Amino acid sequence: MAMQVQQVLSYGGKDLGFTNNITIVYECGGGLRFTNALTGAGKFLPSENGRGFACHATNFKSKVIAVAPRERAASIIVKGYDAILEGRMQEAPKAVLKGGVTMGYRALAI
């Protein structure tokens, strides 16, 4: 009997945040995992370059999440997390901040 692993999503001990009263977000593999704490259901936001995110921050009041992809010429992407939770992963970001930075980000606050 062969076992097939389709998806492994676990918390690695880095930044953990809340997007609303019941949804937590954390870095997982090459992206971010949004998990409903009541039902266990979740959504996955992959990074565009496949290398994951250096850091992320959520703003509960504005319903946005800012992510900094792990790359040399870093940028900050701001997305509405309601779209992510509803499965609209390809929705355009609210803002993209880039240019002028030659190294990656280690922390964000919004």
PDB file of C-alpha atoms in Angstrom:
ATOM      1  CA  MET A   1       0.000   0.000   0.000  1.00  0.00           C
ATOM      2  CA  ALA A   2       1.574   3.291  -1.115  1.00  0.00           C
ATOM      3  CA  MET A   3       0.912   6.550   0.649  1.00  0.00           C
ATOM      4  CA  GLN A   4       0.658   9.724  -1.409  1.00  0.00           C
ATOM      5  CA  VAL A   5       1.217  13.119   0.209  1.00  0.00           C
ATOM      6  CA  GLN A   6      -0.743  15.774  -1.655  1.00  0.00           C
ATOM      7  CA  GLN A   7      -0.275  18.807   0.549  1.00  0.00           C
ATOM      8  CA  VAL A   8       1.505  19.527   3.799  1.00  0.00           C
ATOM      9  CA  LEU A   9       0.691  22.841   5.459  1.00  0.00           C
ATOM     10  CA  SER A  10       2.206  23.438   8.857  1.00  0.00           C
ATOM     11  CA  TYR A  11       3.155  26.360  11.079  1.00  0.00           C
ATOM     12  CA  GLY A  12       6.912  26.873  11.199  1.00  0.00           C
ATOM     13  CA  GLY A  13       7.111  29.198  14.205  1.00  0.00           C
ATOM     14  CA  LYS A  14       7.497  32.531  12.387  1.00  0.00           C
ATOM     15  CA  ASP A  15       5.136  35.529  12.311  1.00  0.00           C
ATOM     16  CA  LEU A  16       1.543  34.652  13.154  1.00  0.00           C
ATOM     17  CA  GLY A  17      -1.240  37.170  12.675  1.00  0.00           C
ATOM     18  CA  PHE A  18      -5.001  37.556  12.654  1.00  0.00           C
ATOM     19  CA  THR A  19      -6.884  38.872   9.640  1.00  0.00           C
ATOM     20  CA  ASN A  20     -10.255  38.938  11.399  1.00  0.00           C
ATOM     21  CA  ASN A  21     -11.808  37.454  14.534  1.00  0.00           C
ATOM     22  CA  ILE A  22     -11.461  33.844  13.378  1.00  0.00           C
ATOM     23  CA  THR A  23      -8.797  33.686  10.652  1.00  0.00           C
ATOM     24  CA  ILE A  24      -5.086  33.359  11.349  1.00  0.00           C
ATOM     25  CA  VAL A  25      -2.319  33.859   8.787  1.00  0.00           C
ATOM     26  CA  TYR A  26       1.189  32.438   8.861  1.00  0.00           C
ATOM     27  CA  GLU A  27       4.065  31.679   6.516  1.00  0.00           C
ATOM     28  CA  CYS A  28       3.923  28.164   5.178  1.00  0.00           C
ATOM     29  CA  GLY A  29       6.230  26.794   2.511  1.00  0.00           C
ATOM     30  CA  GLY A  30       6.417  29.182  -0.425  1.00  0.00           C
ATOM     31  CA  GLY A  31       3.511  31.383   0.615  1.00  0.00           C
ATOM     32  CA  LEU A  32       1.000  32.311   3.302  1.00  0.00           C
ATOM     33  CA  ARG A  33      -1.696  30.096   4.784  1.00  0.00           C
ATOM     34  CA  PHE A  34      -4.997  31.625   5.932  1.00  0.00           C
ATOM     35  CA  THR A  35      -6.769  29.237   8.330  1.00  0.00           C
ATOM     36  CA  ASN A  36     -10.202  29.546   9.891  1.00  0.00           C
ATOM     37  CA  ALA A  37      -9.633  28.754  13.575  1.00  0.00           C
ATOM     38  CA  LEU A  38     -13.183  27.395  13.993  1.00  0.00           C
ATOM     39  CA  THR A  39     -13.493  25.120  10.963  1.00  0.00           C
ATOM     40  CA  GLY A  40      -9.874  24.460   9.976  1.00  0.00           C
ATOM     41  CA  ALA A  41     -10.669  25.460   6.385  1.00  0.00           C
ATOM     42  CA  GLY A  42      -8.028  27.514   4.698  1.00  0.00           C
ATOM     43  CA  LYS A  43      -6.652  29.300   1.665  1.00  0.00           C
ATOM     44  CA  PHE A  44      -3.081  29.471   0.429  1.00  0.00           C
ATOM     45  CA  LEU A  45      -1.478  32.565  -1.123  1.00  0.00           C
ATOM     46  CA  PRO A  46       1.643  31.471  -3.012  1.00  0.00           C
ATOM     47  CA  SER A  47       4.504  33.867  -3.600  1.00  0.00           C
ATOM     48  CA  GLU A  48       4.982  34.856  -7.218  1.00  0.00           C
ATOM     49  CA  ASN A  49       8.644  33.798  -7.315  1.00  0.00           C
ATOM     50  CA  GLY A  50       8.111  30.562  -5.344  1.00  0.00           C
ATOM     51  CA  ARG A  51      10.674  31.560  -2.693  1.00  0.00           C
ATOM     52  CA  GLY A  52       8.139  32.614  -0.076  1.00  0.00           C
ATOM     53  CA  PHE A  53       7.818  35.896   1.778  1.00  0.00           C
ATOM     54  CA  ALA A  54      10.496  37.553   3.896  1.00  0.00           C
ATOM     55  CA  CYS A  55       7.817  39.084   6.124  1.00  0.00           C
ATOM     56  CA  HIS A  56       4.171  40.042   6.249  1.00  0.00           C
ATOM     57  CA  ALA A  57       1.856  42.259   8.288  1.00  0.00           C
ATOM     58  CA  THR A  58      -1.909  42.540   8.550  1.00  0.00           C
ATOM     59  CA  ASN A  59      -4.100  45.517   9.350  1.00  0.00           C
ATOM     60  CA  PHE A  60      -7.314  44.338  10.995  1.00  0.00           C
ATOM     61  CA  LYS A  61      -9.138  47.664  10.555  1.00  0.00           C
ATOM     62  CA  SER A  62      -8.259  48.237   6.875  1.00  0.00           C
ATOM     63  CA  LYS A  63      -8.599  44.530   5.955  1.00  0.00           C
ATOM     64  CA  VAL A  64      -5.275  44.457   4.132  1.00  0.00           C
ATOM     65  CA  ILE A  65      -2.143  42.371   4.247  1.00  0.00           C
ATOM     66  CA  ALA A  66       1.298  43.611   3.187  1.00  0.00           C
ATOM     67  CA  VAL A  67       3.863  41.065   2.037  1.00  0.00           C
ATOM     68  CA  ALA A  68       7.518  41.415   1.088  1.00  0.00           C
ATOM     69  CA  PRO A  69       8.586  38.656  -1.293  1.00  0.00           C
ATOM     70  CA  ARG A  70      11.936  37.043  -0.535  1.00  0.00           C
ATOM     71  CA  GLU A  71      14.105  38.582  -3.268  1.00  0.00           C
ATOM     72  CA  ARG A  72      17.162  40.808  -3.687  1.00  0.00           C
ATOM     73  CA  ALA A  73      15.407  43.930  -5.082  1.00  0.00           C
ATOM     74  CA  ALA A  74      12.552  43.775  -2.614  1.00  0.00           C
ATOM     75  CA  SER A  75       9.086  45.208  -3.013  1.00  0.00           C
ATOM     76  CA  ILE A  76       6.053  45.408  -0.767  1.00  0.00           C
ATOM     77  CA  ILE A  77       2.697  44.198  -2.074  1.00  0.00           C
ATOM     78  CA  VAL A  78      -0.507  45.284  -0.331  1.00  0.00           C
ATOM     79  CA  LYS A  79      -3.612  43.146  -0.925  1.00  0.00           C
ATOM     80  CA  GLY A  80      -7.107  43.089   0.500  1.00  0.00           C
ATOM     81  CA  TYR A  81      -7.430  39.835   2.389  1.00  0.00           C
ATOM     82  CA  ASP A  82     -11.183  39.551   1.851  1.00  0.00           C
ATOM     83  CA  ALA A  83     -10.395  38.670  -1.782  1.00  0.00           C
ATOM     84  CA  ILE A  84      -7.930  36.003  -0.625  1.00  0.00           C
ATOM     85  CA  LEU A  85     -10.405  34.492   1.836  1.00  0.00           C
ATOM     86  CA  GLU A  86     -13.044  34.383  -0.922  1.00  0.00           C
ATOM     87  CA  GLY A  87     -10.644  32.565  -3.258  1.00  0.00           C
ATOM     88  CA  ARG A  88      -9.921  35.483  -5.607  1.00  0.00           C
ATOM     89  CA  MET A  89      -6.121  34.994  -5.455  1.00  0.00           C
ATOM     90  CA  GLN A  90      -5.443  36.633  -8.818  1.00  0.00           C
ATOM     91  CA  GLU A  91      -7.121  39.922  -7.909  1.00  0.00           C
ATOM     92  CA  ALA A  92      -4.817  42.899  -8.512  1.00  0.00           C
ATOM     93  CA  PRO A  93      -3.001  44.243  -5.436  1.00  0.00           C
ATOM     94  CA  LYS A  94      -4.173  47.492  -3.851  1.00  0.00           C
ATOM     95  CA  ALA A  95      -0.598  48.837  -4.015  1.00  0.00           C
ATOM     96  CA  VAL A  96       2.906  47.747  -4.965  1.00  0.00           C
ATOM     97  CA  LEU A  97       5.824  49.639  -3.455  1.00  0.00           C
ATOM     98  CA  LYS A  98       9.142  49.058  -5.186  1.00  0.00           C
ATOM     99  CA  GLY A  99      12.364  50.726  -6.163  1.00  0.00           C
ATOM    100  CA  GLY A 100      15.207  52.178  -4.151  1.00  0.00           C
ATOM    101  CA  VAL A 101      15.844  49.113  -2.008  1.00  0.00           C
ATOM    102  CA  THR A 102      18.779  46.843  -2.798  1.00  0.00           C
ATOM    103  CA  MET A 103      18.265  44.366   0.038  1.00  0.00           C
ATOM    104  CA  GLY A 104      15.294  42.403   1.360  1.00  0.00           C
ATOM    105  CA  TYR A 105      12.917  43.368   4.156  1.00  0.00           C
ATOM    106  CA  ARG A 106      12.964  41.692   7.584  1.00  0.00           C
ATOM    107  CA  ALA A 107       9.877  43.290   9.183  1.00  0.00           C
ATOM    108  CA  LEU A 108       6.729  45.164   8.177  1.00  0.00           C
ATOM    109  CA  ALA A 109       4.128  47.132  10.078  1.00  0.00           C
ATOM    110  CA  ILE A 110       0.993  48.659   8.614  1.00  0.00           C
TER     111      ILE A 110
END
